[in-house]
XYZ file of N, CA and C in Angstrom:
678
model
N 0.660 -1.218 0.223
C -0.029 -0.045 -0.184
C 1.175 1.311 -0.417
N 1.778 1.527 0.920
C 2.795 2.695 0.990
C 3.455 2.797 -0.505
N 3.787 1.714 -1.514
C 4.289 1.642 -2.578
C 3.550 2.507 -3.654
N 2.049 2.213 -3.232
C 0.783 2.907 -4.282
C 0.657 4.282 -3.889
N 0.793 4.588 -2.597
C 0.614 5.918 -2.249
C 1.940 6.889 -3.185
N 3.099 5.915 -2.982
C 4.269 7.307 -3.418
C 4.209 7.234 -4.759
N 3.645 6.035 -5.264
C 3.563 6.096 -7.108
C 2.828 7.229 -7.540
N 1.568 7.225 -6.572
C 0.806 8.359 -7.039
C 1.232 9.696 -6.768
N 1.870 10.070 -5.649
C 2.352 10.925 -5.256
C 3.691 11.459 -6.357
N 4.479 10.162 -6.690
C 4.892 10.754 -8.510
C 4.608 11.010 -9.592
N 3.532 10.356 -9.734
C 2.281 11.070 -10.780
C 2.073 12.110 -10.657
N 1.849 12.695 -9.620
C 0.964 14.225 -9.283
C 2.841 14.983 -9.591
N 3.392 14.517 -9.056
C 5.012 15.453 -9.034
C 5.565 15.568 -10.683
N 5.335 14.588 -11.108
C 5.562 14.104 -12.824
C 4.737 15.302 -13.882
N 3.215 15.375 -12.962
C 2.441 16.506 -13.781
C 3.261 17.556 -13.960
N 3.459 18.121 -12.336
C 4.073 19.475 -12.451
C 5.472 19.511 -12.937
N 6.004 18.641 -13.430
C 7.434 18.174 -13.894
C 7.187 18.606 -15.519
N 6.667 17.895 -15.809
C 6.471 17.804 -17.223
C 6.067 19.323 -17.575
N 4.941 20.186 -16.869
C 4.711 21.491 -17.006
C 6.254 22.476 -16.861
N 6.687 22.029 -16.202
C 8.044 23.082 -16.016
C 9.135 22.571 -16.904
N 9.246 21.656 -17.648
C 9.659 21.416 -18.510
C 9.307 21.823 -20.030
N 8.402 21.942 -19.907
C 7.826 22.802 -21.175
C 8.185 24.078 -21.420
N 7.760 24.729 -20.331
C 8.202 25.907 -20.146
C 10.042 26.127 -20.291
N 10.704 25.302 -19.772
C 12.228 25.757 -19.747
C 12.323 25.628 -21.355
N 11.843 24.486 -21.832
C 12.015 24.030 -23.116
C 11.756 25.234 -24.021
N 10.428 25.901 -23.903
C 10.196 26.828 -24.752
C 10.810 28.144 -24.461
N 11.458 28.316 -23.196
C 12.462 29.143 -23.273
C 13.960 28.882 -23.857
N 14.239 28.140 -23.830
C 15.621 27.587 -24.402
C 15.471 27.736 -26.233
N 14.118 26.989 -26.568
C 14.005 27.391 -28.061
C 13.935 28.910 -28.420
N 13.444 29.831 -27.620
C 13.163 31.399 -27.734
C 14.504 31.829 -27.607
N 15.202 31.188 -26.947
C 16.810 32.150 -26.656
C 17.495 31.719 -27.718
N 17.210 30.547 -28.393
C 18.024 29.796 -29.462
C 19.594 29.308 -28.927
N 19.335 29.262 -27.649
C 20.470 28.806 -26.738
C 20.678 27.021 -26.943
N 20.082 26.266 -27.349
C 20.108 24.966 -26.896
C 20.667 24.673 -28.329
N 20.916 23.260 -28.714
C 21.786 22.809 -29.556
C 20.712 21.938 -30.556
N 19.531 21.712 -30.528
C 18.702 21.218 -31.074
C 17.178 21.858 -30.726
N 16.460 21.530 -31.415
C 14.950 22.388 -31.546
C 14.274 21.119 -31.742
N 13.814 20.134 -30.363
C 12.777 19.257 -30.669
C 11.433 19.616 -29.977
N 11.099 18.645 -30.187
C 9.203 18.735 -30.385
C 8.531 17.516 -29.635
N 9.130 16.888 -28.904
C 8.888 16.062 -28.126
C 7.883 16.865 -27.113
N 8.174 17.653 -26.292
C 7.083 18.286 -25.410
C 5.858 18.904 -26.009
N 5.986 19.014 -27.417
C 4.556 19.402 -27.885
C 3.828 18.228 -28.325
N 4.112 17.004 -27.904
C 3.191 15.934 -28.376
C 2.361 15.571 -27.157
N 1.281 15.190 -27.543
C -0.067 14.863 -26.826
C 0.344 14.202 -25.449
N 1.105 13.236 -25.372
C 1.426 12.371 -24.520
C 2.689 12.652 -23.527
N 3.059 13.810 -23.748
C 4.156 14.166 -23.255
C 4.305 14.255 -21.896
N 3.151 14.951 -21.510
C 2.615 15.229 -19.698
C 2.308 13.546 -19.287
N 1.232 12.670 -19.728
C 1.405 11.552 -19.338
C 2.352 10.586 -19.231
N 3.324 10.530 -20.191
C 4.428 9.869 -20.349
C 5.554 10.173 -19.170
N 5.656 11.409 -19.093
C 6.607 11.838 -18.123
C 6.021 11.505 -16.430
N 4.802 11.270 -16.568
C 4.041 11.461 -14.863
C 4.438 10.429 -14.592
N 3.829 9.210 -15.761
C 4.376 7.606 -15.512
C 5.367 7.160 -15.175
N 6.502 7.869 -15.912
C 8.225 7.521 -15.442
C 8.161 7.757 -14.078
N 7.740 8.957 -13.626
C 8.070 9.654 -12.384
C 7.285 8.541 -11.231
N 6.046 8.285 -12.014
C 5.097 7.477 -10.834
C 5.687 6.103 -10.773
N 6.341 5.328 -11.979
C 7.269 3.969 -11.657
C 8.531 4.046 -10.917
N 9.234 5.172 -11.359
C 10.105 6.009 -10.191
C 10.342 5.428 -8.799
N 9.160 6.349 -8.456
C 8.621 6.521 -6.999
C 8.184 5.492 -6.418
N 7.616 4.383 -7.212
C 7.225 3.201 -6.770
C 8.602 2.455 -6.092
N 9.571 2.153 -7.486
C 10.482 1.599 -7.366
C 11.377 1.918 -6.098
N 11.268 3.439 -5.790
C 11.999 4.048 -4.717
C 11.582 3.735 -3.142
N 10.423 3.575 -3.145
C 9.433 3.011 -2.244
C 9.125 1.745 -1.831
N 9.897 0.882 -2.751
C 9.874 -0.325 -2.670
C 11.661 -0.931 -1.944
N 12.215 0.109 -2.758
C 13.750 -0.276 -2.445
C 14.481 0.593 -0.663
N 13.531 1.736 -0.424
C 14.395 2.496 0.715
C 13.297 2.563 1.769
N 13.626 2.431 2.989
C 12.754 2.462 4.025
C 13.007 3.739 4.396
N 11.891 4.302 4.969
C 11.548 5.261 5.847
C 10.771 6.766 4.782
N 9.639 7.198 5.247
C 8.636 8.128 4.682
C 9.724 9.509 4.204
N 10.466 10.018 5.319
C 11.232 11.298 4.732
C 12.263 10.780 3.815
N 13.027 9.615 4.054
C 14.284 9.049 2.726
C 13.187 9.122 1.587
N 12.184 8.193 1.192
C 11.379 8.403 0.144
C 10.957 9.721 -0.441
N 10.705 10.319 0.239
C 10.148 11.936 0.213
C 11.269 12.623 -0.752
N 12.179 12.686 -0.113
C 14.008 13.046 -0.579
C 13.996 12.751 -2.097
N 13.779 11.269 -1.834
C 14.639 10.362 -3.577
C 13.308 10.769 -4.518
N 12.172 10.857 -4.391
C 10.932 10.716 -5.298
C 11.370 12.335 -5.645
N 11.559 13.425 -4.895
C 11.645 14.669 -5.135
C 12.899 14.803 -6.054
N 13.905 13.704 -5.811
C 14.856 13.851 -6.797
C 14.596 13.360 -8.104
N 13.610 12.600 -7.970
C 13.537 11.471 -9.259
C 12.436 12.720 -10.300
N 11.829 13.211 -9.246
C 11.056 14.157 -10.274
C 11.861 15.590 -10.968
N 13.004 15.639 -10.192
C 13.849 16.895 -10.763
C 14.573 16.535 -11.627
N 15.402 15.139 -11.635
C 15.862 14.835 -12.952
C 15.372 14.511 -14.207
N 14.378 13.722 -13.847
C 13.306 13.253 -15.148
C 12.698 14.600 -15.541
N 12.607 15.702 -15.161
C 12.304 16.526 -15.775
C 13.697 17.161 -16.468
N 14.754 17.497 -16.161
C 16.040 17.756 -16.700
C 16.245 16.731 -17.651
N 15.999 15.609 -17.665
C 15.973 14.716 -18.953
C 15.167 14.853 -20.085
N 14.244 15.352 -19.837
C 13.197 15.731 -21.016
C 13.634 16.857 -21.443
N 14.129 17.752 -20.499
C 14.605 19.417 -21.368
C 16.072 19.254 -21.997
N 16.723 18.220 -21.854
C 17.905 17.409 -22.238
C 17.859 16.897 -23.929
N 16.810 15.951 -23.919
C 16.319 15.136 -25.332
C 15.647 16.478 -25.975
N 14.877 17.496 -25.724
C 14.773 18.170 -26.806
C 15.514 19.641 -26.721
N 16.386 19.746 -26.488
C 17.558 21.004 -26.394
C 18.763 20.635 -26.655
N 19.292 19.585 -25.933
C 20.630 19.068 -25.649
C 21.236 20.145 -24.895
N 20.561 20.952 -23.826
C 21.127 21.837 -22.907
C 20.384 21.288 -21.654
N 21.227 21.412 -20.622
C 20.910 21.193 -19.036
C 20.990 22.554 -18.412
N 20.193 23.256 -18.004
C 19.821 24.566 -17.394
C 20.508 24.261 -16.053
N 21.784 24.981 -15.860
C 22.688 24.731 -14.478
C 21.777 25.361 -13.288
N 20.983 26.511 -14.099
C 20.497 27.261 -12.549
C 19.169 26.273 -11.965
N 18.623 25.324 -12.739
C 17.366 24.724 -12.626
C 18.484 23.630 -11.738
N 19.409 22.738 -12.140
C 20.099 21.582 -11.497
C 20.558 22.327 -10.262
N 21.713 23.366 -10.103
C 21.841 24.050 -9.067
C 20.786 24.291 -7.667
N 19.546 24.625 -8.264
C 18.259 24.644 -7.289
C 17.939 23.329 -6.695
N 17.918 22.592 -7.682
C 17.686 21.507 -7.094
C 18.560 20.538 -6.298
N 19.876 20.933 -6.597
C 20.997 20.380 -5.981
C 20.893 20.951 -4.541
N 20.789 21.888 -4.196
C 20.640 22.755 -2.758
C 19.332 22.162 -2.148
N 18.142 22.088 -2.758
C 16.971 22.018 -2.257
C 17.559 20.173 -1.655
N 17.855 19.084 -2.502
C 18.152 18.123 -2.172
C 19.079 17.994 -1.289
N 20.007 18.733 -0.842
C 20.693 18.832 0.356
C 20.158 19.133 1.312
N 19.125 19.751 1.778
C 18.331 20.302 2.736
C 17.320 18.730 3.284
N 16.571 18.395 2.058
C 15.954 17.168 2.238
C 16.605 15.569 2.866
N 17.806 15.420 2.292
C 18.683 15.042 2.339
C 19.259 14.977 4.072
N 19.431 16.547 4.590
C 19.876 16.273 5.432
C 18.933 16.094 6.701
N 17.509 16.485 6.574
C 16.282 16.066 7.099
C 15.971 14.430 7.126
N 16.420 13.733 6.145
C 16.722 12.260 5.981
C 17.285 11.809 6.798
N 18.403 12.241 7.028
C 19.860 11.636 7.759
C 19.393 11.682 9.153
N 18.504 13.054 9.529
C 18.277 13.115 10.825
C 17.318 12.484 11.309
N 16.397 11.760 10.158
C 15.226 11.075 10.203
C 16.078 9.473 10.630
N 16.856 9.129 10.385
C 17.907 7.635 10.047
C 18.725 7.670 11.368
N 19.216 9.322 11.984
C 19.678 9.248 13.092
C 21.379 8.485 12.576
N 21.740 9.091 11.227
C 23.040 8.108 11.058
C 23.909 9.509 10.118
N 24.625 10.342 10.577
C 24.957 11.340 9.882
C 26.615 11.125 9.123
N 26.708 10.007 9.245
C 27.862 9.379 8.373
C 27.249 9.158 7.039
N 26.069 8.977 6.543
C 25.472 9.290 5.193
C 25.380 10.615 4.561
N 25.316 11.456 5.542
C 25.459 13.213 4.896
C 26.863 13.383 4.600
N 27.961 12.686 5.203
C 29.045 12.936 4.619
C 29.271 12.157 3.578
N 28.861 11.070 3.599
C 28.831 9.978 2.247
C 28.525 10.896 1.051
N 27.275 11.872 1.469
C 26.541 12.420 0.433
C 27.515 13.432 -0.185
N 27.909 13.924 0.407
C 28.950 15.262 0.022
C 30.329 14.531 -0.484
N 30.529 13.779 0.082
C 31.398 13.051 -0.946
C 31.033 12.233 -2.054
N 29.844 11.824 -2.076
C 29.376 11.403 -3.308
C 29.271 12.431 -4.555
N 28.902 13.309 -3.971
C 28.423 14.516 -4.988
C 30.126 15.260 -5.687
N 30.838 15.384 -4.923
C 32.254 15.527 -5.256
C 32.764 14.518 -6.096
N 32.767 13.496 -5.938
C 33.029 12.213 -6.358
C 33.060 12.540 -7.901
N 31.421 12.654 -8.017
C 30.725 12.103 -9.575
C 31.476 13.819 -10.069
N 30.999 14.559 -9.477
C 31.766 16.094 -9.960
C 33.028 16.053 -10.764
N 33.529 15.376 -9.871
C 35.290 15.446 -10.044
C 35.231 14.174 -11.588
N 34.574 13.091 -11.456
C 34.895 12.179 -12.551
C 34.136 12.645 -13.748
N 33.067 13.807 -13.996
C 32.354 14.070 -15.121
C 33.338 15.249 -15.466
N 33.881 15.793 -14.603
C 34.893 17.132 -15.015
C 36.494 16.835 -15.909
N 36.260 15.609 -15.256
C 37.823 15.336 -16.407
C 37.148 14.373 -17.494
N 35.839 13.731 -17.428
C 35.669 13.305 -18.885
C 35.180 14.548 -19.696
N 34.858 15.521 -19.011
C 34.830 16.833 -20.155
C 35.791 17.167 -20.135
N 36.784 17.070 -19.838
C 38.234 18.086 -20.421
C 38.720 16.894 -21.392
N 38.554 15.613 -21.465
C 38.973 14.511 -22.331
C 38.091 14.819 -23.267
N 36.837 15.021 -23.488
C 35.968 14.854 -24.149
C 36.031 16.332 -25.301
N 37.029 16.986 -24.783
C 37.052 18.574 -25.594
C 35.926 19.504 -26.061
N 34.898 19.332 -25.147
C 34.137 19.972 -25.161
C 32.478 18.781 -25.454
N 32.371 18.006 -26.025
C 31.361 17.446 -26.526
C 30.689 16.582 -25.180
N 31.323 17.012 -23.751
C 30.555 16.666 -22.598
C 30.561 18.104 -22.222
N 28.866 18.591 -21.818
C 29.018 19.946 -21.554
C 28.992 20.278 -20.124
N 28.770 21.471 -19.481
C 28.950 21.805 -18.572
C 27.351 21.334 -17.801
N 26.722 21.430 -18.161
C 25.443 21.168 -17.724
C 25.044 19.642 -17.233
N 25.729 18.560 -18.023
C 26.469 17.250 -17.475
C 26.819 17.162 -16.011
N 28.168 18.061 -16.205
C 28.763 18.218 -15.232
C 28.227 18.689 -13.611
N 27.193 19.608 -14.012
C 26.589 20.191 -13.118
C 25.433 19.259 -12.455
N 24.902 18.421 -13.320
C 24.139 17.182 -13.075
C 24.372 16.158 -12.358
N 25.752 16.140 -12.632
C 26.536 14.977 -12.041
C 26.521 15.318 -10.379
N 26.926 16.742 -9.746
C 26.734 17.126 -8.474
C 25.467 16.434 -7.733
N 24.344 16.753 -8.320
C 23.057 16.631 -8.045
C 22.986 15.219 -8.024
N 23.085 14.077 -9.029
C 23.374 12.712 -8.750
C 24.262 12.155 -7.591
N 25.326 12.461 -7.685
C 26.139 12.058 -6.959
C 25.760 12.348 -5.570
N 25.300 13.598 -5.197
C 24.922 13.894 -3.692
C 23.989 12.576 -3.104
N 22.809 11.985 -4.035
C 21.663 11.362 -3.812
C 22.231 9.854 -3.997
N 23.067 9.479 -4.775
C 24.096 8.087 -4.836
C 24.861 7.963 -3.614
N 25.963 8.910 -3.277
C 26.614 8.647 -2.113
C 26.348 8.786 -0.955
N 24.555 9.212 -0.679
C 23.709 9.313 0.310
C 23.338 7.684 0.872
N 23.283 7.034 -0.516
C 23.345 5.347 -0.154
C 24.579 4.593 0.158
N 25.337 4.919 -0.733
C 26.965 4.300 -0.460
C 27.483 4.748 -1.684
N 28.926 5.653 -1.173
C 29.444 6.391 -2.477
C 29.695 5.228 -3.313
N 29.985 4.154 -3.201
C 30.264 3.352 -4.560
C 29.272 3.106 -5.749
N 27.748 3.834 -5.045
C 26.968 3.772 -6.478
C 27.517 4.778 -7.423
N 28.127 6.128 -7.036
C 28.476 6.625 -8.262
C 29.425 5.819 -9.120
N 30.046 4.832 -8.962
C 30.677 4.169 -10.250
C 30.109 3.374 -10.754
N 28.928 2.668 -9.897
C 27.822 1.666 -10.546
C 26.934 2.462 -11.535
N 26.489 4.057 -10.897
C 26.142 4.643 -11.786
C 26.386 4.759 -13.383
N 27.741 5.078 -12.990
C 28.463 6.048 -14.182
C 28.675 4.703 -15.230
N 29.141 3.194 -14.932
C 29.347 2.469 -15.689
C 27.793 2.503 -16.350
N 26.776 2.250 -15.750
C 25.225 1.707 -16.389
C 25.144 3.019 -17.056
N 25.136 4.137 -17.132
C 24.785 5.094 -17.656
C 25.852 4.808 -19.198
N 27.068 4.811 -19.146
C 27.989 4.603 -20.045
C 27.664 3.537 -21.104
N 27.262 2.630 -20.493
C 26.903 0.958 -20.833
C 25.406 1.503 -21.785
N 24.607 1.856 -21.395
C 23.426 2.440 -22.143
C 23.596 3.389 -23.151
N 24.305 4.631 -22.656
C 24.665 5.854 -23.457
C 25.760 5.720 -25.052
N 26.501 4.407 -24.547
C 27.139 3.580 -25.715
C 26.018 2.922 -26.875
N 25.648 2.141 -26.013
C 24.367 1.134 -27.196
C 23.706 2.065 -27.896
N 23.377 3.340 -27.202
C 22.093 4.097 -27.635
C 23.016 5.133 -28.923
N 24.344 5.663 -28.632
C 24.746 5.869 -29.569
C 25.223 4.920 -30.618
N 25.699 3.568 -30.291
C 25.554 2.905 -31.697
C 24.765 2.663 -32.546
N 23.317 2.540 -31.841
C 22.173 2.322 -32.751
C 22.140 3.421 -33.519
N 22.438 4.847 -32.992
C 21.908 6.203 -33.633
C 23.212 6.198 -34.781
N 24.389 5.592 -34.608
C 24.935 5.737 -35.584
C 24.818 4.675 -36.725
N 24.411 3.519 -36.535
C 23.875 2.437 -37.358
C 22.628 3.004 -38.238
N 21.757 3.663 -37.533
C 20.376 3.732 -38.280
C 20.407 5.325 -39.133
N 21.066 6.233 -38.360
C 21.035 7.521 -39.459
C 22.484 7.859 -39.515
N 23.762 6.768 -39.684
C 24.589 6.796 -40.138
C 25.149 8.588 -40.474
N 25.173 9.100 -39.015
C 25.708 10.704 -39.238
C 26.693 10.773 -38.035
N 27.360 11.136 -38.530
C 28.567 10.890 -37.781
C 28.670 12.223 -36.411
N 28.357 13.637 -37.241
C 28.094 14.706 -36.949
C 27.070 14.635 -35.673
N 26.280 14.098 -35.663
C 25.111 14.145 -34.611
C 25.539 14.154 -33.045
N 25.211 14.889 -31.931
C 25.641 14.761 -30.804
C 24.554 13.936 -30.010
N 25.238 12.991 -29.279
C 24.170 12.229 -28.384
C 23.928 12.519 -27.257
N 23.134 13.106 -26.677
C 23.032 13.839 -25.111
C 22.998 13.055 -24.011
N 24.122 13.270 -23.573
C 24.289 12.123 -22.315
C 23.623 12.420 -21.060
N 23.095 13.330 -20.919
C 22.170 13.612 -19.722
C 20.988 13.069 -19.408
N 20.274 12.132 -20.324
C 19.362 11.500 -19.989
C 19.887 10.052 -19.666
N 20.999 9.702 -20.288
C 21.358 8.491 -19.694
C 22.061 8.532 -18.352
N 22.957 9.817 -18.206
C 23.386 9.798 -16.765
C 21.989 9.870 -15.814
N 20.505 10.609 -16.301
C 19.756 10.333 -14.932
C 19.183 9.039 -15.044
N 19.150 7.960 -16.248
C 18.294 6.431 -16.181
C 19.130 5.845 -14.940
N 20.721 6.084 -15.618
C 21.660 4.996 -14.822
C 21.580 5.280 -12.678
N 21.426 6.868 -13.153
C 21.151 7.092 -11.249
C 20.105 6.469 -10.976
N 18.897 6.369 -11.473
C 17.421 6.163 -11.257
C 17.680 4.697 -11.151
N 18.275 3.767 -12.362
C 18.421 2.186 -12.282
C 19.084 1.919 -10.839
N 20.081 3.130 -10.474
C 21.051 2.224 -9.855
C 20.594 2.314 -7.787
N 19.320 3.572 -8.118
C 18.417 3.932 -6.703
C 17.911 2.728 -6.507
N 17.058 2.144 -7.639
C 16.359 1.058 -7.399
C 16.862 0.043 -7.209
N 17.568 -0.318 -7.914
C 17.952 -2.039 -8.036
C 19.697 -2.199 -7.494
N 19.591 -1.316 -6.685
C 21.345 -1.226 -5.905
C 21.625 -1.961 -5.742
N 21.131 -3.329 -4.776
C 21.168 -4.658 -4.534
C 21.638 -5.442 -5.363
N 20.672 -5.799 -6.438
C 20.829 -6.400 -7.742
C 21.956 -5.840 -8.533
N 22.365 -4.948 -8.787
C 23.544 -4.577 -9.270
C 24.917 -4.650 -8.752
N 24.995 -4.440 -7.289
C 25.670 -4.757 -6.398
C 26.276 -6.290 -6.732
N 24.973 -6.971 -6.623
C 25.835 -8.387 -6.717
C 25.975 -9.184 -8.020
N 25.756 -8.302 -9.448
C 25.839 -8.632 -10.593
C 27.174 -8.157 -10.678
N 27.491 -6.794 -10.365
C 28.860 -6.338 -10.666
C 29.914 -6.345 -9.626
N 29.850 -6.662 -8.587
C 30.877 -6.971 -7.639
C 30.873 -8.133 -7.056
N 29.650 -9.076 -7.360
C 29.409 -10.689 -6.540
C 29.326 -10.627 -5.142
């Protein structure tokens, strides 16, 4: 029953996220600051699809994590990053201001979740995870010579914060999952479209990798670490 309630919360939050995503995408298109001009946000099913994805994520979070303060913090996290994912899909741009705001809010919610769990070491690991994922992405950005954007690096700070709160090793698991999924998607795009000049937005794969790691943390640890 608890999982169903949180799924409904995720659905409601997802509707709001879809509307905010549409506003952000429209603003980016108007300014011409994006790298592509996508139209996914204009489709009829945009709002229900985003809401459904967030509801599914919320259900998985409630199933995997104990404590309602913790569930709330991670459902808000899910809502924010799924919103950013769809913005990135339609613009290939991740607004840093929105990500930084979500990171600050996430920091506050994780502090409350930490208090509810009576384990302040988790908050320390959250900060460590945030720095670690930022550092890895910053190095990758330098190596990629601009192919990896600053928005992805800012997003990594938010993702690492929540992944680290669970366990700092989740940062590497998430990056591994994201790289595999992004690599497969890039290969499929290259084969189907045969266009080497087309860039693949990595933000959505970072988001999916993080959510998969949060929901299936123990399963992934068994598969990857034995």
